[in-house]
CSV table of C-alpha atoms in Angstrom, one decimal:
chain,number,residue,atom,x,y,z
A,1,UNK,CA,25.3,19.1,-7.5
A,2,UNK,CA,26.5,20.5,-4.3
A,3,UNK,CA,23.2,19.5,-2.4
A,4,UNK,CA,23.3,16.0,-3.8
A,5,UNK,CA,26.8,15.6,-2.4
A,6,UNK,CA,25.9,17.1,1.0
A,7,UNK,CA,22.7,14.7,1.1
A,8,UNK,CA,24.7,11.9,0.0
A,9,UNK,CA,27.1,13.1,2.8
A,10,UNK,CA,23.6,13.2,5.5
A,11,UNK,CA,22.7,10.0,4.5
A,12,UNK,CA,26.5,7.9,4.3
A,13,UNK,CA,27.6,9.3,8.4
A,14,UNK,CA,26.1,8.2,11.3
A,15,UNK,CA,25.8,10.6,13.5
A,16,UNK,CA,25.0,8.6,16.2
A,17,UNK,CA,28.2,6.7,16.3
A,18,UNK,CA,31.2,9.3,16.8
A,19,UNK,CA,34.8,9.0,18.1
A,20,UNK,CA,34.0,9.0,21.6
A,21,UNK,CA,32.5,5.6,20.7
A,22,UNK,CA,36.0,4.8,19.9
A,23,UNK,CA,37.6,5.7,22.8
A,24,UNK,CA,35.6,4.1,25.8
A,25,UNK,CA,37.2,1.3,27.9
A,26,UNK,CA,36.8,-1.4,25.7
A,27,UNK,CA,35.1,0.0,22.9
A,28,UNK,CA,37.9,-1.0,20.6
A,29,UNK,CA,37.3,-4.5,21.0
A,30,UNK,CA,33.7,-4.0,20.9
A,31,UNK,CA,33.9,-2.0,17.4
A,32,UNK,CA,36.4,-4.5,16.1
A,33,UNK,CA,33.7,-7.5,16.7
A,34,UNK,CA,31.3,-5.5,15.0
A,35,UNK,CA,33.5,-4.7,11.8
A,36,UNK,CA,34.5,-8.4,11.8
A,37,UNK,CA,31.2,-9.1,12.2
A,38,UNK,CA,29.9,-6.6,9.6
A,39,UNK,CA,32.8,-7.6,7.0
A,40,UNK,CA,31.8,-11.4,7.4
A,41,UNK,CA,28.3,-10.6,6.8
A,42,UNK,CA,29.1,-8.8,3.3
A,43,UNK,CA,31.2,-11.6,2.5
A,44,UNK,CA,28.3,-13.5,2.8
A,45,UNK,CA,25.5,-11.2,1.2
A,46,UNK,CA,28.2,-10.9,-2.1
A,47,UNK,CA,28.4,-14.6,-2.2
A,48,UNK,CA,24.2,-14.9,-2.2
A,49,UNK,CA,24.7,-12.6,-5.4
A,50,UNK,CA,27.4,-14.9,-6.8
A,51,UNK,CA,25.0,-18.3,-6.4
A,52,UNK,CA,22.5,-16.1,-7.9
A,53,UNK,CA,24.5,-15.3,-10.9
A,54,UNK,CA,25.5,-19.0,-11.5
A,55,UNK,CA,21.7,-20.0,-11.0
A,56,UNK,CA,20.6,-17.6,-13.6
A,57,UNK,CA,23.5,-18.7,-16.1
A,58,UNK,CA,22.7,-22.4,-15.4
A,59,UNK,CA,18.8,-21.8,-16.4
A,60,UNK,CA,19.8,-19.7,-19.5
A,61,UNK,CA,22.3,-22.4,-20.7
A,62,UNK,CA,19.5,-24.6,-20.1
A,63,UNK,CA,16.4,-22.8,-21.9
A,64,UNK,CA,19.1,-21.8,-24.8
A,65,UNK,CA,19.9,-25.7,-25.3
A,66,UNK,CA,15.7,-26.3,-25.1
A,67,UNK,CA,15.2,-23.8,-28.0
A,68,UNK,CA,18.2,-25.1,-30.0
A,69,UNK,CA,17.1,-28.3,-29.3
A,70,UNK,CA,13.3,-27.8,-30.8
A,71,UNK,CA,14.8,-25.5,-34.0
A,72,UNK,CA,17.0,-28.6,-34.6
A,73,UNK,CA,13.7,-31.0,-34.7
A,74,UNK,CA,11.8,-28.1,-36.4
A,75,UNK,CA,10.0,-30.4,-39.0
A,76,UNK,CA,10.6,-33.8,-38.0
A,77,UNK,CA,8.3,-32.4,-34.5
A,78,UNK,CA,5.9,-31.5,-37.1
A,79,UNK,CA,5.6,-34.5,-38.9
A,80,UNK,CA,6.6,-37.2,-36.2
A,81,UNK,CA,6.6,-36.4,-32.9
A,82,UNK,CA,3.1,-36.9,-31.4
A,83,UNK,CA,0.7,-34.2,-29.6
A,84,UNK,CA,1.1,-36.0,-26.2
A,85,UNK,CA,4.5,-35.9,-26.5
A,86,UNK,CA,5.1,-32.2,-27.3
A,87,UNK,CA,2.5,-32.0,-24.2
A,88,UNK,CA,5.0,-33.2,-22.0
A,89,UNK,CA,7.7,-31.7,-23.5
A,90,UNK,CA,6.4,-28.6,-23.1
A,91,UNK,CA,5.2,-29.4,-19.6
A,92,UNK,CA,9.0,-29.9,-18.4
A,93,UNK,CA,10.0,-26.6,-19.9
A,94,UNK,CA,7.7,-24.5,-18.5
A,95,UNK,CA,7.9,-26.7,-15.4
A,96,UNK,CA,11.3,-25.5,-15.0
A,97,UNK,CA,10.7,-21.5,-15.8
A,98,UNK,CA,8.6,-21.8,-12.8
A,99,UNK,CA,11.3,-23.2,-10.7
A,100,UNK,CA,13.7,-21.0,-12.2
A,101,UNK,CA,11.1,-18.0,-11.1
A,102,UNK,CA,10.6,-19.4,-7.8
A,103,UNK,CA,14.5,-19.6,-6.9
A,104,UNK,CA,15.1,-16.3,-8.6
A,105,UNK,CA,12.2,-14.9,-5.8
A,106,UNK,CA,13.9,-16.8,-3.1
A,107,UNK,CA,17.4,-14.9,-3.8
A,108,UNK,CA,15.6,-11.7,-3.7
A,109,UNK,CA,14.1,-12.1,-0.5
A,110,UNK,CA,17.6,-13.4,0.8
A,111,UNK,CA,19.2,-10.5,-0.6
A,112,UNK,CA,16.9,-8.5,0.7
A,113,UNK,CA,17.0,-9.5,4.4
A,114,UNK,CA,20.8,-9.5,4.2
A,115,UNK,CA,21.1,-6.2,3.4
A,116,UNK,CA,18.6,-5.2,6.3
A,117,UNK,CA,20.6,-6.6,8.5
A,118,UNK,CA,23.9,-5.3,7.1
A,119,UNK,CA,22.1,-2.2,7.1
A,120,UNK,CA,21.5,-2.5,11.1
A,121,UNK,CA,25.2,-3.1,11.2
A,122,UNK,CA,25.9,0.1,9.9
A,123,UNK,CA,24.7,1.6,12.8
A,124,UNK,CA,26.6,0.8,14.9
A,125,UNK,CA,29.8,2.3,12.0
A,126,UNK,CA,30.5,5.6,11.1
A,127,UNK,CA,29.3,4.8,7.5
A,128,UNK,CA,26.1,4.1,6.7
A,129,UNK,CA,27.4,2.6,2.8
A,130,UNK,CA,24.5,-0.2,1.7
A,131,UNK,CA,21.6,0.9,3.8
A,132,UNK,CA,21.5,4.7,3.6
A,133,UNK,CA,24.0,5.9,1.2
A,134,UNK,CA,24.3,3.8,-1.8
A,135,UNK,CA,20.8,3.2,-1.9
A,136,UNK,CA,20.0,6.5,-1.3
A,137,UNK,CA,21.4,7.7,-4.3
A,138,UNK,CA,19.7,5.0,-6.6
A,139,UNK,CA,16.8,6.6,-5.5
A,140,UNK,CA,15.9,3.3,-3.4
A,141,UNK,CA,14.4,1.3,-6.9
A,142,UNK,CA,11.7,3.3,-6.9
A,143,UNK,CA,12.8,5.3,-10.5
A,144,UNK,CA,14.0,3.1,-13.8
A,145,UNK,CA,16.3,6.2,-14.6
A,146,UNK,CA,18.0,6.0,-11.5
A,147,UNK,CA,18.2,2.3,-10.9
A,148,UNK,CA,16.3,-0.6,-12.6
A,149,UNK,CA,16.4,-3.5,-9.6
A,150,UNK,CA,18.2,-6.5,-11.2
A,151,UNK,CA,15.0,-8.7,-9.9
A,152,UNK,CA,12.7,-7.0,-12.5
A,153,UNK,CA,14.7,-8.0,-15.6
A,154,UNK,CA,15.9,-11.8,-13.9
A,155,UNK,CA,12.2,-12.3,-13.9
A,156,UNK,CA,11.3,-11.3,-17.4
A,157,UNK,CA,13.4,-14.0,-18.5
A,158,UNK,CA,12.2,-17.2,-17.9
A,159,UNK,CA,8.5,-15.3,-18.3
A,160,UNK,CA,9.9,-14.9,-22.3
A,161,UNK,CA,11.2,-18.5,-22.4
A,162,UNK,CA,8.1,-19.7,-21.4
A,163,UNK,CA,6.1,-17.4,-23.6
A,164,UNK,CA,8.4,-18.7,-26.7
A,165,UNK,CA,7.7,-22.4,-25.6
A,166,UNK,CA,3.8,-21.8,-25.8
A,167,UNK,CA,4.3,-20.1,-29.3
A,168,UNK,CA,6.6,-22.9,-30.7
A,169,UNK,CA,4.4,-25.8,-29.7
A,170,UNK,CA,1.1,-23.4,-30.6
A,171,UNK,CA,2.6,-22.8,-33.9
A,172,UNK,CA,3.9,-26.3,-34.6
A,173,UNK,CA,1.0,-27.9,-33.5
A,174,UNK,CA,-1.6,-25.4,-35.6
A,175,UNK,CA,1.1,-26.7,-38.8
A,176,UNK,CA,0.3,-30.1,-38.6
């Protein structure tokens, strides 16, 4: 335990920013930009996460009211609803699971560049939190039992929606 504290310890300072970087002629306003700077910019990054958040709970509301929805017309969509018109149905659903993927890849590739550059920021701080440190110590995504990226499961979602669409309309089209 003592070596994962002292690595955590490696990775979380910057060495390359020390006091004497504190206590140039105006270095203090310098530093204080880049905190401002660096605090605005993480302000910014958690509200990315927050739209994220609210885009993933308006898709699920959504694909939860399409499934409720078809189980409430289970067998009047059997009997009267015709083929062409499940068609399109199910065109729109899965229409949207691909959206819903598509914005889900944007905000990861957002994320990702935010916290690059927040990471850059860090450098010129005596803490090196996001960049180094934290992620560090999740192992940087790379093991499931460290740190299971929040991407991987927001994309198995609307995958599963879609997959249940396709089995609903298989199945109620192969019943009539």
């Amino acid at each position: 335990m003592v070596s994962q504290s002292a690595n955590l310890a490696s990775r979380l300072w910057n060495t390359s920013v020390t006091s004497q970087h504190y206590a140039s002629p105006g270095a203090e306003k310098y530093q204080a930009a880049v905190l401002e700077q660096y605090k605005l910019y993480v302000e910014m990054a958690d509200r990315i996460s927050a739209r994220r958040s609210l885009t993933n709970t308006f898709f699920l509301t959504v694909n939860t009211g399409f499934l409720a929805g078809a189980s409430a017309l289970g067998r009047f969509a059997l009997r009267e609803v015709p083929v062409w018109g499940l068609s399109v149905a199910t065109l729109v659903v899965l229409f949207q699971c691909g959206v819903w993927l598509l914005l889900i890849r944007s905000y990861r590739q957002l994320n990702r560049a935010k916290y690059s550059v927040i990471g850059e920021l860090e450098r010129k701080l005596p803490a090196l939190l996001y960049g180094d440190a934290e992620w560090g110590e999740l192992g940087e995504g790379r093991s499931w039992g460290r740190y299971v990226r929040l991407t991987n499961v927001e994309l198995a979602v609307p995958v599963v929606f879609a997959a249940l669409y396709l089995v609903a309309v298989g199945v109620t089209v192969a019943m009539r």
